[in-house]
Amino acid sequence: MRERDKKLYIPVILGTARVGRQSEKVARFVFAELAKRPDVETELVDVKEYIAGRTVPPWEEHSLLEVWRKKAERADAFLIVSPEYNHSFPGELKMFIDSGYKEYFKKPMAIAGVSDGRIGGARMIEHLRQVIVTVGAVPILSSLYFFKVDELFDEKTGSIKDEGYYKRASECFDDLIWYAEALRAKREEKQ
Amino acid sequence: MRERDKKLYIPVILGTARVGRQSEKVARFVFAELAKRPDVETELVDVKEYIAGRTVPPWEEHSLLEVWRKKAERADAFLIVSPEYNHSFPGELKMFIDSGYKEYFKKPMAIAGVSDGRIGGARMIEHLRQVIVTVGAVPILSSLYFFKVDELFDEKTGSIKDEGYYKRASECFDDLIWYAEALRAKREEKQ
Amino acid sequence: MRERDKKLYIPVILGTARVGRQSEKVARFVFAELAKRPDVETELVDVKEYIAGRTVPPWEEHSLLEVWRKKAERADAFLIVSPEYNHSFPGELKMFIDSGYKEYFKKPMAIAGVSDGRIGGARMIEHLRQVIVTVGAVPILSSLYFFKVDELFDEKTGSIKDEGYYKRASECFDDLIWYAEALRAKREEKQ
Amino acid sequence: MRERDKKLYIPVILGTARVGRQSEKVARFVFAELAKRPDVETELVDVKEYIAGRTVPPWEEHSLLEVWRKKAERADAFLIVSPEYNHSFPGELKMFIDSGYKEYFKKPMAIAGVSDGRIGGARMIEHLRQVIVTVGAVPILSSLYFFKVDELFDEKTGSIKDEGYYKRASECFDDLIWYAEALRAKREEKQ
């Protein structure tokens, strides 16, 4: 089977380990929507499982982070879901990203910012894009902004209240897949 | 003739209009090297010709900026040469970039930072990458850093003294062309 | 008269020269409110008057920018009103700031971001803060965010519709004045 | 005793927990120099002791981080020593800073960037300054850049080889103390 006939493998990364994190709801929504795409294989990767309760910094624990690096190596694209802490990313997300390097090369990354206010997330996205370029990956313009996350999900059903997010998520996925296909085709060509 | 048989058109943008600008030497070096590539058509685009002495902001002068937008639309990639002023880009470069928008979509941009010191340029590159993502283009990791520019060029011959820059420039072009080809192939496919 | 008995001189800088700029309304509102403070002398400084239609970059025209530098030298603090273009500041604002240097040393700067959307302005503020540190000034946390500016002012009377902005502006001024006084007192002491 | 007669308490924060960290040498140098100032009380605060091997994120462990917050509350200024990872700060430093908030209000922070190359550190400083503003503190212009750290210290004596760093460190301390005094005087006045 040629590479290009294979599904795109796009992990969704939940970038906070904080207790009571609202971003988990967003990550589950994004993951469920992305999983509906027939051409995509996805998985929810929770930084908490790799970072929490571990000796820090975690890149010194080969056994666990090696699992992540194997996933990252196989990935064709990444979708990071993260809140904004003090106008930047959570420290645990930075440690998680820093644990890999060449696994990210020439692969696109999209970001979903989560906030309990109305602008939060936007500045985390800016900082994260600079890190994404630095690890050799491609930050794409299409981003998702989940504002006022405290009010966004139905407490009983867990479903998202603002229907507009289905369309916005779908457009973001289209763009991420566009880049994933373009760059995979070129990477194959070189081999 | 299919798109992919055509040469890649990659303008080199000189991003400062300041009198006595040292970056002009760097832009001429980068332009001359890029012009040697058989698969590339290039051109030196000087923001000074579009911005200097004009009513500001220049996007209100359609006649002149329209010329730039036509070039940008035809381009497959961009290489920006710029000094760092106060840890960011020159204002005239920002006005120049802001004069276009959809012309840049899904095209890679590389940056060469120029400094008379030893770290200058690095922070301009970080700011510029965020703007590049925002206009829908792709900032690539490969960058060029021209330090101590005052001492870098032979005054008589105009040639660069540090031979290492030939190799570094060539590697940067390889990467820029890799992205230009990958993204052009995908853009064509959509049409 | 001792320095500390003098009013604080705090110019309000309008940072865009674009035709039809909505930020002018915001700048006039901020200026009018600041002018009500008995301990403050203020003035509306429009970058358009210093930059527009001039040979660029403007720092080469000593006569005009010299006027600005004299004002900046006398200033105890600054309040910059600016829209966000492509997640950063307008080029003309950058050129204007770059025209001075030691005039800004150890003086606080506050920023009001203007946007026709709901997050715009926030990223411009982040970029501008880095430039503010670099010119030796002090970026303060208190910022003003004017969202959906198109709908914010009464077309007939020109007054702001959302009354909350009076309080927010006042709190921002309090903080700016706190820093202006703290740093002026210390600067005097050294002389 | 009036507040202003008391020594300034300025902790030096070592911002990386990585095994084999070179920044520790820099932190010890900076700490030793700062300790020579008769008007300063200092202490070396190692994020590793607060973060490493702990449940992450650490702000959920009140007992340990409470110790840090008490120190931070008492501090008049901060000096952060940190390497640059992927053009930003280490995740553990971000988690450490995020564990406090109002303790930092209106206090100056200086940064020493550490790199084994020749520009590393400079971009970490830019990111960190934005976080510093966001927690309500004051990022100062005076920074220290320790380049090529692998070759910088004498292996036997542990002393720094480049004598210029004594003068640069002293100038940075002068500036940090200037701000610490200015802001403390004003904070007292309000009480």
PDB file of C-alpha atoms in Angstrom, chain D residues 79-190:
ATOM      1  CA  LEU D  79      16.459  37.839  38.803  1.00  0.00           C
ATOM      2  CA  ILE D  80      15.660  34.838  36.619  1.00  0.00           C
ATOM      3  CA  VAL D  81      18.454  32.702  35.123  1.00  0.00           C
ATOM      4  CA  SER D  82      17.239  30.421  32.359  1.00  0.00           C
ATOM      5  CA  PRO D  83      18.283  28.614  29.200  1.00  0.00           C
ATOM      6  CA  GLU D  84      16.264  28.780  25.991  1.00  0.00           C
ATOM      7  CA  TYR D  85      14.457  25.642  24.815  1.00  0.00           C
ATOM      8  CA  ASN D  86      12.935  25.872  21.343  1.00  0.00           C
ATOM      9  CA  HIS D  87      13.024  29.690  21.337  1.00  0.00           C
ATOM     10  CA  SER D  88      11.093  29.918  24.611  1.00  0.00           C
ATOM     11  CA  PHE D  89      11.389  29.177  28.325  1.00  0.00           C
ATOM     12  CA  PRO D  90      11.577  25.733  29.975  1.00  0.00           C
ATOM     13  CA  GLY D  91       8.171  24.356  30.901  1.00  0.00           C
ATOM     14  CA  GLU D  92       9.186  23.931  34.521  1.00  0.00           C
ATOM     15  CA  LEU D  93       9.991  27.654  34.785  1.00  0.00           C
ATOM     16  CA  LYS D  94       6.574  28.513  33.391  1.00  0.00           C
ATOM     17  CA  MET D  95       4.857  26.228  35.908  1.00  0.00           C
ATOM     18  CA  PHE D  96       6.901  27.772  38.685  1.00  0.00           C
ATOM     19  CA  ILE D  97       5.998  31.348  37.742  1.00  0.00           C
ATOM     20  CA  ASP D  98       2.344  30.415  37.216  1.00  0.00           C
ATOM     21  CA  SER D  99       2.185  29.183  40.812  1.00  0.00           C
ATOM     22  CA  GLY D 100       2.144  32.761  42.089  1.00  0.00           C
ATOM     23  CA  TYR D 101       0.314  35.886  41.091  1.00  0.00           C
ATOM     24  CA  LYS D 102      -0.282  38.901  43.282  1.00  0.00           C
ATOM     25  CA  GLU D 103       3.080  38.228  44.979  1.00  0.00           C
ATOM     26  CA  TYR D 104       4.802  39.661  41.882  1.00  0.00           C
ATOM     27  CA  PHE D 105       2.734  42.841  41.542  1.00  0.00           C
ATOM     28  CA  LYS D 106       4.676  46.006  40.739  1.00  0.00           C
ATOM     29  CA  LYS D 107       8.086  44.453  41.308  1.00  0.00           C
ATOM     30  CA  PRO D 108      10.885  44.455  38.713  1.00  0.00           C
ATOM     31  CA  MET D 109      12.308  41.320  37.124  1.00  0.00           C
ATOM     32  CA  ALA D 110      15.614  40.978  35.278  1.00  0.00           C
ATOM     33  CA  ILE D 111      16.568  38.002  33.123  1.00  0.00           C
ATOM     34  CA  ALA D 112      19.847  36.256  32.400  1.00  0.00           C
ATOM     35  CA  GLY D 113      19.691  34.090  29.270  1.00  0.00           C
ATOM     36  CA  VAL D 114      21.987  31.096  28.953  1.00  0.00           C
ATOM     37  CA  SER D 115      22.999  29.429  25.704  1.00  0.00           C
ATOM     38  CA  ASP D 116      25.584  27.038  24.380  1.00  0.00           C
ATOM     39  CA  GLY D 117      25.408  28.923  21.095  1.00  0.00           C
ATOM     40  CA  ARG D 118      25.693  32.583  20.230  1.00  0.00           C
ATOM     41  CA  ILE D 119      22.088  33.784  20.061  1.00  0.00           C
ATOM     42  CA  GLY D 120      20.280  31.385  22.344  1.00  0.00           C
ATOM     43  CA  GLY D 121      18.680  33.025  25.293  1.00  0.00           C
ATOM     44  CA  ALA D 122      17.600  36.130  23.408  1.00  0.00           C
ATOM     45  CA  ARG D 123      14.275  34.705  22.314  1.00  0.00           C
ATOM     46  CA  MET D 124      13.530  33.129  25.686  1.00  0.00           C
ATOM     47  CA  ILE D 125      13.965  36.605  27.156  1.00  0.00           C
ATOM     48  CA  GLU D 126      11.345  38.011  24.759  1.00  0.00           C
ATOM     49  CA  HIS D 127       8.765  35.356  25.676  1.00  0.00           C
ATOM     50  CA  LEU D 128       9.469  35.668  29.358  1.00  0.00           C
ATOM     51  CA  ARG D 129       9.058  39.454  29.302  1.00  0.00           C
ATOM     52  CA  GLN D 130       5.491  39.048  28.049  1.00  0.00           C
ATOM     53  CA  VAL D 131       4.716  36.657  30.895  1.00  0.00           C
ATOM     54  CA  ILE D 132       6.350  39.040  33.369  1.00  0.00           C
ATOM     55  CA  VAL D 133       4.066  41.890  32.287  1.00  0.00           C
ATOM     56  CA  THR D 134       1.077  39.575  32.525  1.00  0.00           C
ATOM     57  CA  VAL D 135       1.716  38.639  36.153  1.00  0.00           C
ATOM     58  CA  GLY D 136       1.806  42.360  36.948  1.00  0.00           C
ATOM     59  CA  ALA D 137       5.570  42.647  37.312  1.00  0.00           C
ATOM     60  CA  VAL D 138       7.993  44.929  35.452  1.00  0.00           C
ATOM     61  CA  PRO D 139      10.413  43.495  32.882  1.00  0.00           C
ATOM     62  CA  ILE D 140      13.511  45.669  32.735  1.00  0.00           C
ATOM     63  CA  LEU D 141      15.649  46.333  29.685  1.00  0.00           C
ATOM     64  CA  SER D 142      18.947  45.382  31.309  1.00  0.00           C
ATOM     65  CA  SER D 143      19.473  41.704  30.601  1.00  0.00           C
ATOM     66  CA  LEU D 144      22.435  39.369  30.747  1.00  0.00           C
ATOM     67  CA  TYR D 145      23.346  37.085  27.870  1.00  0.00           C
ATOM     68  CA  PHE D 146      25.654  34.160  28.656  1.00  0.00           C
ATOM     69  CA  PHE D 147      26.732  32.726  25.308  1.00  0.00           C
ATOM     70  CA  LYS D 148      28.752  29.577  24.660  1.00  0.00           C
ATOM     71  CA  VAL D 149      28.266  28.561  28.265  1.00  0.00           C
ATOM     72  CA  ASP D 150      30.142  25.280  27.770  1.00  0.00           C
ATOM     73  CA  GLU D 151      33.398  27.188  27.427  1.00  0.00           C
ATOM     74  CA  LEU D 152      32.646  30.034  29.815  1.00  0.00           C
ATOM     75  CA  PHE D 153      33.691  28.636  33.188  1.00  0.00           C
ATOM     76  CA  ASP D 154      37.035  27.313  34.318  1.00  0.00           C
ATOM     77  CA  GLU D 155      36.526  23.649  35.075  1.00  0.00           C
ATOM     78  CA  LYS D 156      38.890  23.588  38.022  1.00  0.00           C
ATOM     79  CA  THR D 157      38.139  26.830  39.797  1.00  0.00           C
ATOM     80  CA  GLY D 158      34.555  27.253  38.604  1.00  0.00           C
ATOM     81  CA  SER D 159      35.243  30.940  38.000  1.00  0.00           C
ATOM     82  CA  ILE D 160      34.081  32.754  34.891  1.00  0.00           C
ATOM     83  CA  LYS D 161      36.723  33.218  32.185  1.00  0.00           C
ATOM     84  CA  ASP D 162      35.338  36.313  30.467  1.00  0.00           C
ATOM     85  CA  GLU D 163      35.997  39.154  32.920  1.00  0.00           C
ATOM     86  CA  GLY D 164      33.518  41.383  31.094  1.00  0.00           C
ATOM     87  CA  TYR D 165      30.673  39.577  32.816  1.00  0.00           C
ATOM     88  CA  TYR D 166      31.537  41.169  36.170  1.00  0.00           C
ATOM     89  CA  LYS D 167      30.880  44.626  34.749  1.00  0.00           C
ATOM     90  CA  ARG D 168      27.805  43.568  32.796  1.00  0.00           C
ATOM     91  CA  ALA D 169      26.313  41.850  35.854  1.00  0.00           C
ATOM     92  CA  SER D 170      26.995  44.911  37.974  1.00  0.00           C
ATOM     93  CA  GLU D 171      25.263  47.226  35.491  1.00  0.00           C
ATOM     94  CA  CYS D 172      22.260  44.918  35.362  1.00  0.00           C
ATOM     95  CA  PHE D 173      22.066  44.872  39.172  1.00  0.00           C
ATOM     96  CA  ASP D 174      22.246  48.684  39.248  1.00  0.00           C
ATOM     97  CA  ASP D 175      19.238  48.892  36.996  1.00  0.00           C
ATOM     98  CA  LEU D 176      17.281  46.210  38.839  1.00  0.00           C
ATOM     99  CA  ILE D 177      17.955  47.937  42.162  1.00  0.00           C
ATOM    100  CA  TRP D 178      16.954  51.304  40.683  1.00  0.00           C
ATOM    101  CA  TYR D 179      13.543  49.883  39.801  1.00  0.00           C
ATOM    102  CA  ALA D 180      13.259  47.922  43.056  1.00  0.00           C
ATOM    103  CA  GLU D 181      13.801  51.097  45.068  1.00  0.00           C
ATOM    104  CA  ALA D 182      11.502  53.239  42.920  1.00  0.00           C
ATOM    105  CA  LEU D 183       8.629  50.795  43.116  1.00  0.00           C
ATOM    106  CA  ARG D 184       9.082  49.898  46.787  1.00  0.00           C
ATOM    107  CA  ALA D 185       9.031  53.559  47.748  1.00  0.00           C
ATOM    108  CA  LYS D 186       5.760  54.011  45.897  1.00  0.00           C
ATOM    109  CA  ARG D 187       4.198  50.820  47.258  1.00  0.00           C
ATOM    110  CA  GLU D 188       4.982  51.940  50.827  1.00  0.00           C
ATOM    111  CA  GLU D 189       3.439  55.328  50.185  1.00  0.00           C
ATOM    112  CA  LYS D 190       0.105  53.730  49.402  1.00  0.00           C
TER     113      LYS D 190
END
